[in-house]
Amino acid sequence: MNKGKESYNNIPLPDSLSASIQKGLDRGKRYTGKKWITGFGSLAAACLCIVVLFRILPFSGSNNTQTPDTPMAARSQDTPVTPQAFSDEKPVETQAAEVYRIPCRQTTDADTQVPVYKMEEKLAPHRLVFTLYDVRDFDFDALSEELMDSSLVKDVYRSILLDDSAVSFVVELSINTAFQLTEQTADGYLELSLSPADTADEIREVFYLSSDAMDGGEETALLQESLGTLDSSLVKAQDGSFCIVSGEFETSQEAEEMLEKLEKEGLEPGLLHVASGMSDESPVGNATGDTSALPEATMPSSIQVYGTVTEINGNQVMLENDNQNDPYSRIVLNINEDTLILTATDCIPKKLKDLKVGETLYAYVSPMMTRSLPPISNAELVICQVPEDMAAPTYATITEITSMNDGTPAYVTDRDIIYFIGENTVIKTLDGKKELTAADLTPGTKVLAWYQIMTMSIPAQTTPDEIRVLP
C-alpha cells in the first residue's frame, strides 16, 4: 500500500500543467496585494469623512459651539478675519440735528417797516446774539431751559435793552458746533438747528474793544446805548461778570487803530480798551483799564437786592424781579427789630405793616443766607416808596479816605464805589434836619448817597448830589 502511494507521488507532472499551477499561484499573490491596498484606501477615506463631519456639524460637545445668533467666521481668503468683525458694539450713528423754535410773532399793530429779528454771529466766545422786535408770546425762561439741556450749548443769557419793544439774548455754543437758522416768520417763529460740526473749529486769537467788567443789567444797557451806532454786543465773562465788546480784529494793531479813530470821533477816552481772547473762550472778566490811581475797594458787608413784593408772610417778605442775570431774582427778606425801613426820597422811618404787595423795594441783606430756593436772609436796610422817575439811594460804609494824584480826597466805600465831594454835594443827618460837612465822613461811617452818573471803572467813581449820614 505504501509502495503504491510512493509510486503515485513520484509520477512526473506534464510541463504544461506545472506552468499553469505556477501562473495560478502568481495571480493569487497579486489579488491578495490588491485587496490590502483597497482596504487601506477605504479606511483612509472613512477617516477623512469623519474629519469633515466634525468640522461642519455643530456637535453639542464641541468647545466651539455656535448658536444661530453667533456670527460665523468669514472663510474667504479675500476677507481677513479680525477681532473687530465680532465686536458687540453697535456702529456709531450720526447725531441728528437739534431743532429749536424761537417765537417771533409780532403784535397786530406792528409797523411793517420794523424788522422781525436780527441775529449776529460772534467769536471769543462763539455765540449767537438774537434781537427780536415787537414780539409777543416770547418766553425766555422756557427757551433757555430747553437750550441749556443740550450738550451743544454752553450758556444762554439775556442782554438787557433800553428799548422795551425789543428783547435780546445770547446763545453761547460749545466748540465744534454748527448752526443753521431758518426763517419761518410767516408762521411766527425762527427755527434754530444745532449739530456737531463736520470739521473742527479753527481756534485762533481774536482782538476786540472791550469795556471794563460790570455786574450786568441796566448798567450794560446804558453803556451800549451810549456807544450809539458802534456795533457792540454783550458777552458774559468767565467770572460771571459782563462786558460790552465791539469788533473782531486779526491783530492788536488793528484794534488800537480803531480805538484811536473812535476816540477822535468823540468816544469818551478810557471807556473802551483793547483786549483779546481765544475764539472759543469767554473773557476772564478782570478789568484791564488803567485804574492804578484808584484805591482798592473793600468787600461789602451787605448785598443789594431789589424786586416787587409778591408775598408777605409774618415777618418775611418775598421779592422777585425779572432780571435773568440776577442771582437773587427771588429772595425772602427776614424783617427783624434791627431792620431799618426808610422811604427813598426823604428817609422817613416805616414799619413792616407799611409795606404792600406789588410795591418795589430795594434792600440790603446779610451775605449769610440759607441755601434754600429762594434763599432767606436778614435785611439790614429796606428802602420803600421809590418813585418811578428816580433811583433809590445807595447804602454804603466808608472804609478809607485817600487822595487822588491831584490831591482830591476820595472816600472809598465797601460798595465798590468811590465818592468825591463836589461843591454842590449836600451832606445831612439821616432825618435831614442838620447840615454836615465832609469832615463828618470818617472811616466806618454808614451813608445813603443819591447820584445820577457813575463811571464804568472798577472801582466806580461818582460825585453824589446828596449824602445822608446814618447814626
Coordinates of C-alpha atoms in Angstrom, one line a residue:
M1 CA 0.0 0.0 0.0
N2 CA 2.7 2.3 1.0
K3 CA 4.7 1.3 -2.0
G4 CA 1.8 2.2 -4.3
K5 CA 1.4 5.6 -2.6
E6 CA 5.0 6.4 -3.0
S7 CA 4.8 5.3 -6.7
Y8 CA 1.8 7.7 -7.1
N9 CA 3.6 10.6 -5.5
N10 CA 6.6 10.1 -7.8
I11 CA 4.5 10.2 -11.0
P12 CA 6.0 13.1 -13.1
L13 CA 3.8 16.1 -13.9
P14 CA 3.5 17.3 -17.5
D15 CA 5.3 20.5 -18.3
S16 CA 2.1 22.4 -19.3
L17 CA 0.4 21.5 -16.0
S18 CA 3.3 22.7 -14.0
A19 CA 3.3 26.1 -15.8
S20 CA -0.5 26.5 -15.2
I21 CA -0.1 25.9 -11.5
Q22 CA 2.8 28.4 -11.2
K23 CA 0.7 31.0 -13.1
G24 CA -2.3 30.5 -10.7
L25 CA -0.1 31.0 -7.7
D26 CA 1.2 34.3 -9.1
R27 CA -2.3 35.5 -9.8
G28 CA -3.4 34.7 -6.2
K29 CA -0.5 36.8 -4.8
R30 CA -1.4 39.8 -7.0
Y31 CA -5.1 39.6 -5.8
T32 CA -4.1 39.4 -2.2
G33 CA -1.9 42.6 -2.6
K34 CA -4.7 44.5 -4.4
K35 CA -7.1 43.5 -1.6
W36 CA -4.8 45.0 1.1
I37 CA -4.4 48.2 -0.9
T38 CA -8.2 48.5 -1.3
G39 CA -8.7 48.0 2.4
F40 CA -6.3 50.7 3.4
G41 CA -7.8 53.1 0.9
S42 CA -11.3 52.6 2.3
L43 CA -10.0 53.1 5.8
A44 CA -8.4 56.4 4.8
A45 CA -11.5 57.6 3.1
A46 CA -13.6 56.8 6.1
C47 CA -11.2 58.8 8.4
L48 CA -11.4 61.8 6.0
C49 CA -15.2 61.7 6.1
I50 CA -15.2 61.8 9.9
V51 CA -12.9 64.8 10.0
V52 CA -15.1 66.7 7.5
L53 CA -18.2 65.9 9.5
F54 CA -16.6 67.2 12.8
R55 CA -15.7 70.5 11.1
I56 CA -19.1 71.1 9.6
L57 CA -21.7 69.8 12.0
P58 CA -22.3 71.9 15.3
F59 CA -21.8 69.0 17.8
S60 CA -23.0 70.0 21.2
G61 CA -19.9 68.6 22.9
S62 CA -17.6 70.9 20.9
N63 CA -15.8 73.9 22.6
N64 CA -16.7 76.0 19.5
T65 CA -20.5 75.7 20.0
Q66 CA -22.3 78.3 17.8
T67 CA -25.9 79.3 18.1
P68 CA -28.0 80.9 15.3
D69 CA -27.2 84.4 16.9
T70 CA -23.4 83.8 16.8
P71 CA -21.8 85.2 13.6
M72 CA -19.9 82.6 11.5
A73 CA -16.3 83.5 10.8
A74 CA -15.6 84.5 7.2
R75 CA -13.9 81.7 5.2
S76 CA -12.9 83.6 2.1
Q77 CA -9.2 84.1 1.7
D78 CA -10.0 87.6 0.4
T79 CA -11.7 88.6 3.7
P80 CA -9.3 88.7 6.6
V81 CA -10.8 87.7 9.9
T82 CA -10.1 90.4 12.6
P83 CA -11.4 90.9 16.2
Q84 CA -13.4 93.9 15.1
A85 CA -15.6 91.7 12.9
F86 CA -17.0 90.1 16.0
S87 CA -17.4 93.3 18.2
D88 CA -20.7 93.5 20.1
E89 CA -20.6 97.4 19.9
K90 CA -23.2 98.9 17.7
P91 CA -21.9 101.2 14.9
V92 CA -21.8 104.9 15.9
E93 CA -24.8 106.7 14.5
T94 CA -24.5 110.3 13.2
Q95 CA -26.2 112.7 15.7
A96 CA -29.3 114.2 14.3
A97 CA -29.6 118.0 14.3
E98 CA -31.4 119.5 17.3
V99 CA -34.1 121.9 16.3
Y100 CA -35.4 124.8 18.5
R101 CA -38.2 127.1 17.7
I102 CA -37.8 130.8 18.7
P103 CA -41.2 132.6 18.8
C104 CA -41.2 135.9 16.9
R105 CA -44.8 136.7 16.2
Q106 CA -45.2 140.4 16.1
T107 CA -48.1 142.3 17.6
T108 CA -51.0 143.0 15.3
D109 CA -50.3 146.8 15.1
A110 CA -46.6 146.3 14.4
D111 CA -45.0 148.6 11.9
T112 CA -44.4 146.7 8.7
Q113 CA -41.1 148.6 8.3
V114 CA -39.8 147.2 11.6
P115 CA -37.7 144.0 11.2
V116 CA -38.8 140.9 12.9
Y117 CA -35.4 139.9 14.2
K118 CA -31.7 140.3 13.9
M119 CA -29.1 137.6 14.5
E120 CA -25.3 138.1 14.7
E121 CA -22.6 135.5 15.0
K122 CA -19.7 136.5 17.3
L123 CA -16.4 134.9 18.4
A124 CA -14.5 134.9 21.7
P125 CA -16.6 133.0 22.6
H126 CA -18.5 131.6 19.7
R127 CA -22.1 132.9 20.3
L128 CA -25.2 133.9 18.5
V129 CA -26.8 137.3 19.5
F130 CA -30.5 137.4 18.9
T131 CA -32.7 140.6 18.9
L132 CA -36.4 140.2 18.4
Y133 CA -38.5 143.3 17.7
D134 CA -42.0 144.0 18.9
V135 CA -42.7 140.3 19.6
R136 CA -45.3 138.6 21.7
D137 CA -45.6 135.2 23.4
F138 CA -41.9 135.1 23.9
D139 CA -41.0 133.0 27.0
F140 CA -37.2 133.4 27.6
D141 CA -37.2 131.1 30.6
A142 CA -38.7 128.2 28.6
L143 CA -36.4 128.7 25.6
S144 CA -33.4 129.0 27.9
E145 CA -34.2 125.8 29.8
E146 CA -34.6 123.9 26.6
L147 CA -31.4 125.1 25.1
M148 CA -29.4 124.5 28.3
D149 CA -30.3 120.8 28.2
S150 CA -28.2 120.5 25.1
S151 CA -24.6 119.5 25.1
L152 CA -24.1 121.7 22.1
V153 CA -24.9 124.9 24.1
K154 CA -22.6 126.3 26.8
D155 CA -24.7 129.1 28.1
V156 CA -27.8 131.2 27.4
Y157 CA -28.4 134.7 28.9
R158 CA -30.4 137.8 28.4
S159 CA -29.0 141.0 27.0
I160 CA -30.8 144.0 28.6
L161 CA -32.0 146.7 26.2
L162 CA -33.4 150.1 27.0
D163 CA -35.9 149.6 24.2
D164 CA -39.0 148.0 25.8
S165 CA -40.3 146.9 22.5
A166 CA -37.3 144.6 21.8
V167 CA -35.8 141.6 23.5
S168 CA -32.2 140.3 23.1
F169 CA -30.5 137.2 24.3
V170 CA -27.2 135.3 23.7
V171 CA -26.7 131.6 22.9
E172 CA -23.1 130.6 23.5
L173 CA -22.2 127.5 21.5
S174 CA -19.9 124.6 22.5
I175 CA -16.8 124.0 20.5
N176 CA -17.2 122.3 17.1
T177 CA -20.9 123.1 16.9
A178 CA -22.6 124.0 13.6
F179 CA -25.8 126.0 13.4
Q180 CA -28.4 126.9 10.8
L181 CA -31.2 129.5 11.1
T182 CA -34.3 129.0 9.1
E183 CA -36.9 131.8 8.7
Q184 CA -40.5 130.8 9.5
T185 CA -41.6 134.4 10.3
A186 CA -44.9 133.9 8.4
D187 CA -45.7 131.2 10.9
G188 CA -44.4 133.2 13.8
Y189 CA -41.2 131.5 14.7
L190 CA -37.5 131.1 13.8
E191 CA -36.0 127.6 13.6
L192 CA -32.5 127.2 15.0
S193 CA -30.8 123.9 14.1
L194 CA -27.7 122.8 16.0
S195 CA -25.5 119.8 15.2
P196 CA -21.9 118.6 15.6
A197 CA -19.7 120.3 13.0
D198 CA -18.2 118.2 10.2
T199 CA -14.8 119.8 10.7
A200 CA -13.1 121.0 13.9
D201 CA -13.3 124.7 14.7
E202 CA -10.2 126.8 14.0
I203 CA -9.0 128.1 17.3
R204 CA -7.3 131.5 17.0
E205 CA -6.7 134.7 18.9
V206 CA -9.3 137.4 18.4
F207 CA -8.7 141.1 19.3
Y208 CA -11.6 143.4 20.2
L209 CA -12.5 146.6 22.0
S210 CA -14.0 145.9 25.5
S211 CA -15.4 147.8 28.4
D212 CA -14.4 147.0 32.0
A213 CA -16.2 144.2 33.7
M214 CA -19.7 145.0 35.1
D215 CA -22.4 143.3 37.0
G216 CA -24.8 143.5 34.1
G217 CA -28.4 144.7 34.0
E218 CA -29.2 148.3 33.1
E219 CA -25.6 149.3 33.6
T220 CA -24.6 147.4 30.5
A221 CA -27.6 148.7 28.6
L222 CA -26.8 152.3 29.3
L223 CA -23.2 151.8 28.2
Q224 CA -24.3 150.1 25.0
E225 CA -26.8 152.9 24.3
S226 CA -24.0 155.5 24.8
L227 CA -21.9 153.8 22.1
G228 CA -24.6 154.8 19.5
T229 CA -24.2 153.2 16.1
L230 CA -21.0 151.4 17.1
D231 CA -21.5 147.6 16.5
S232 CA -21.4 146.3 20.0
S233 CA -22.7 143.3 22.0
L234 CA -22.9 141.9 25.4
V235 CA -20.6 139.0 26.4
K236 CA -20.5 137.0 29.7
A237 CA -17.1 136.6 31.3
Q238 CA -15.7 133.5 33.0
D239 CA -16.2 135.1 36.4
G240 CA -19.9 135.8 35.8
S241 CA -19.5 139.5 35.1
F242 CA -20.4 141.1 31.8
C243 CA -18.5 143.3 29.2
I244 CA -19.6 145.3 26.2
V245 CA -17.4 144.4 23.3
S246 CA -17.0 145.7 19.8
G247 CA -15.2 144.4 16.7
E248 CA -13.2 141.3 15.8
F249 CA -9.6 142.1 14.7
E250 CA -6.8 139.8 13.5
T251 CA -4.1 141.9 15.2
S252 CA -3.8 144.2 18.2
Q253 CA -2.5 147.0 15.9
E254 CA -5.8 146.9 14.0
A255 CA -7.7 147.2 17.3
E256 CA -5.5 150.0 18.5
E257 CA -6.1 151.9 15.3
M258 CA -9.8 151.5 15.6
L259 CA -9.9 152.7 19.2
E260 CA -7.8 155.7 18.3
K261 CA -10.2 156.5 15.4
L262 CA -13.3 156.2 17.6
E263 CA -11.8 158.4 20.4
K264 CA -11.0 161.1 17.8
E265 CA -14.6 160.9 16.6
G266 CA -15.9 161.6 20.2
L267 CA -15.7 158.3 22.1
E268 CA -15.0 159.0 25.8
P269 CA -11.3 158.1 26.4
G270 CA -11.0 155.1 28.7
L271 CA -14.5 153.9 28.1
L272 CA -13.2 151.0 25.9
H273 CA -9.8 149.3 25.8
V274 CA -8.1 146.7 23.6
A275 CA -8.5 143.1 24.8
S276 CA -8.0 139.7 23.3
G277 CA -9.1 136.1 23.8
M278 CA -9.2 132.8 22.0
S279 CA -12.0 132.4 19.6
D280 CA -13.6 129.6 21.7
E281 CA -13.2 131.2 25.1
S282 CA -15.0 133.8 27.2
P283 CA -13.2 136.8 28.6
V284 CA -11.7 136.3 32.0
G285 CA -13.6 139.2 33.4
N286 CA -10.9 141.2 35.1
A287 CA -10.8 144.9 34.2
T288 CA -7.7 145.8 32.1
G289 CA -8.3 149.5 32.0
D290 CA -5.8 151.8 33.8
T291 CA -7.2 152.1 37.3
S292 CA -3.8 152.1 39.1
A293 CA -4.5 155.5 40.6
L294 CA -7.7 154.3 42.2
P295 CA -7.5 152.8 45.7
E296 CA -8.8 149.2 46.2
A297 CA -12.3 148.8 47.4
T298 CA -13.4 146.6 50.3
M299 CA -15.9 143.8 50.0
P300 CA -19.4 145.0 51.0
S301 CA -20.8 143.9 54.4
S302 CA -24.2 143.6 52.8
I303 CA -25.7 142.6 49.4
Q304 CA -28.1 144.8 47.5
V305 CA -31.3 143.1 46.2
Y306 CA -34.4 144.5 44.7
G307 CA -37.8 143.4 43.3
T308 CA -41.5 143.5 43.6
V309 CA -43.2 142.3 46.8
T310 CA -45.1 139.2 45.8
E311 CA -45.9 137.9 49.3
I312 CA -45.8 139.0 53.0
N313 CA -45.9 136.2 55.5
G314 CA -45.4 137.2 59.1
N315 CA -42.0 138.9 59.3
Q316 CA -40.9 137.6 55.9
V317 CA -41.2 139.5 52.6
M318 CA -40.8 137.8 49.2
L319 CA -39.1 139.9 46.5
E320 CA -39.0 138.9 42.8
N321 CA -37.5 140.6 39.7
D322 CA -37.3 139.6 36.0
N323 CA -33.5 140.1 35.7
Q324 CA -32.3 136.7 34.4
N325 CA -28.7 137.6 35.3
D326 CA -29.5 138.4 38.9
P327 CA -28.5 135.6 41.3
Y328 CA -31.1 137.0 43.8
S329 CA -34.0 137.5 41.4
R330 CA -36.1 135.7 44.1
I331 CA -35.3 136.2 47.7
V332 CA -37.0 136.2 51.1
L333 CA -36.2 139.0 53.5
N334 CA -36.4 138.5 57.2
I335 CA -37.6 141.7 58.8
N336 CA -36.5 142.0 62.4
E337 CA -36.3 144.7 65.1
D338 CA -32.9 145.8 63.8
T339 CA -34.1 146.3 60.2
L340 CA -34.2 149.9 59.2
I341 CA -37.1 150.7 56.8
L342 CA -36.9 154.1 55.1
T343 CA -38.6 156.0 52.3
A344 CA -36.5 156.6 49.2
T345 CA -37.0 160.4 48.9
D346 CA -36.7 161.8 52.5
C347 CA -35.7 158.8 54.7
I348 CA -38.8 158.7 56.8
P349 CA -38.9 155.6 59.0
K350 CA -41.5 153.0 58.3
K351 CA -42.8 149.7 59.8
L352 CA -43.3 146.3 58.3
K353 CA -47.0 146.8 58.2
D354 CA -46.4 149.8 55.9
L355 CA -45.1 147.5 53.1
K356 CA -47.6 146.4 50.5
V357 CA -47.7 143.5 47.9
G358 CA -46.9 144.9 44.5
E359 CA -44.6 147.5 45.8
T360 CA -41.0 147.8 44.6
L361 CA -38.3 147.6 47.3
Y362 CA -34.6 147.9 47.4
A363 CA -32.9 146.1 50.3
Y364 CA -29.5 145.4 51.7
V365 CA -29.2 141.9 53.2
S366 CA -26.6 139.9 55.1
P367 CA -24.3 137.7 52.9
M368 CA -25.2 134.9 55.3
M369 CA -28.3 133.3 53.8
T370 CA -29.9 129.9 53.6
R371 CA -29.2 127.5 50.7
S372 CA -32.9 127.1 50.0
L373 CA -34.6 128.2 46.8
P374 CA -35.4 131.0 47.2
P375 CA -32.7 131.9 49.7
I376 CA -33.6 133.6 53.0
S377 CA -31.5 136.4 54.6
N378 CA -31.8 139.0 57.3
A379 CA -32.5 142.5 56.0
E380 CA -30.3 145.3 57.4
L381 CA -31.9 148.2 55.4
V382 CA -35.1 148.3 53.3
I383 CA -35.9 151.3 51.0
C384 CA -39.5 151.7 50.1
Q385 CA -41.8 154.1 48.2
V386 CA -39.3 154.5 45.3
P387 CA -40.7 157.0 42.7
E388 CA -40.5 155.7 39.1
D389 CA -38.6 158.7 37.9
M390 CA -35.7 158.5 40.4
A391 CA -33.1 156.0 41.5
A392 CA -33.0 154.6 45.0
P393 CA -30.1 155.8 47.2
T394 CA -27.1 153.6 47.7
Y395 CA -26.3 152.3 51.1
A396 CA -22.5 152.0 51.8
T397 CA -19.9 152.2 54.5
I398 CA -16.9 154.4 54.2
T399 CA -13.8 152.3 54.7
E400 CA -10.9 154.6 53.8
I401 CA -10.2 158.2 52.9
T402 CA -7.3 158.7 50.5
S403 CA -6.2 161.2 47.9
M404 CA -6.0 161.1 44.1
N405 CA -2.9 162.2 42.2
D406 CA -4.1 165.7 42.1
G407 CA -4.8 165.8 45.9
T408 CA -8.6 165.4 45.6
P409 CA -10.0 163.5 48.6
A410 CA -11.5 160.1 47.7
Y411 CA -14.0 158.4 50.0
V412 CA -13.6 154.7 49.5
T413 CA -16.6 152.5 50.3
D414 CA -17.4 148.8 50.7
R415 CA -19.8 149.1 47.7
D416 CA -17.1 149.2 45.1
I417 CA -17.8 152.9 44.7
I418 CA -15.5 155.9 45.4
Y419 CA -17.3 159.2 46.4
F420 CA -15.9 162.6 45.6
I421 CA -17.4 165.6 47.4
G422 CA -18.3 168.3 45.0
E423 CA -19.3 171.9 45.5
N424 CA -23.0 171.1 45.2
T425 CA -22.9 167.9 47.3
V426 CA -25.3 168.2 50.2
I427 CA -24.4 166.3 53.4
K428 CA -27.1 165.9 56.1
T429 CA -28.1 163.8 59.1
L430 CA -30.4 160.9 58.3
D431 CA -33.5 162.8 59.1
G432 CA -32.3 165.8 57.0
K433 CA -32.6 168.3 59.8
K434 CA -29.0 169.1 60.2
E435 CA -26.3 170.1 57.7
L436 CA -23.0 168.3 57.9
T437 CA -19.6 168.7 56.2
A438 CA -17.1 166.3 54.6
A439 CA -15.3 166.2 58.0
D440 CA -18.2 164.2 59.3
L441 CA -17.4 161.4 56.8
T442 CA -14.9 159.2 58.6
P443 CA -14.0 155.5 58.1
G444 CA -16.8 153.4 59.5
T445 CA -19.5 155.9 58.7
K446 CA -22.6 154.4 57.1
V447 CA -24.2 156.7 54.5
L448 CA -27.0 156.8 51.9
A449 CA -26.0 158.5 48.7
W450 CA -28.0 159.9 45.8
Y451 CA -26.3 160.3 42.4
Q452 CA -27.1 160.3 38.7
I453 CA -23.9 159.5 36.9
M454 CA -21.2 156.9 37.7
T455 CA -18.1 155.8 35.8
M456 CA -17.7 152.3 34.4
S457 CA -14.2 151.9 36.0
I458 CA -13.5 149.4 38.8
P459 CA -14.0 150.7 41.4
A460 CA -16.6 153.0 40.1
Q461 CA -16.4 156.8 40.8
T462 CA -19.2 159.3 41.4
T463 CA -19.9 162.7 42.9
P464 CA -23.1 162.4 44.9
D465 CA -25.9 165.0 44.8
E466 CA -26.8 164.3 48.4
I467 CA -25.4 162.2 51.3
R468 CA -27.3 161.3 54.5
V469 CA -25.3 160.0 57.4
L470 CA -26.8 157.2 59.5
P471 CA -26.4 157.5 63.3

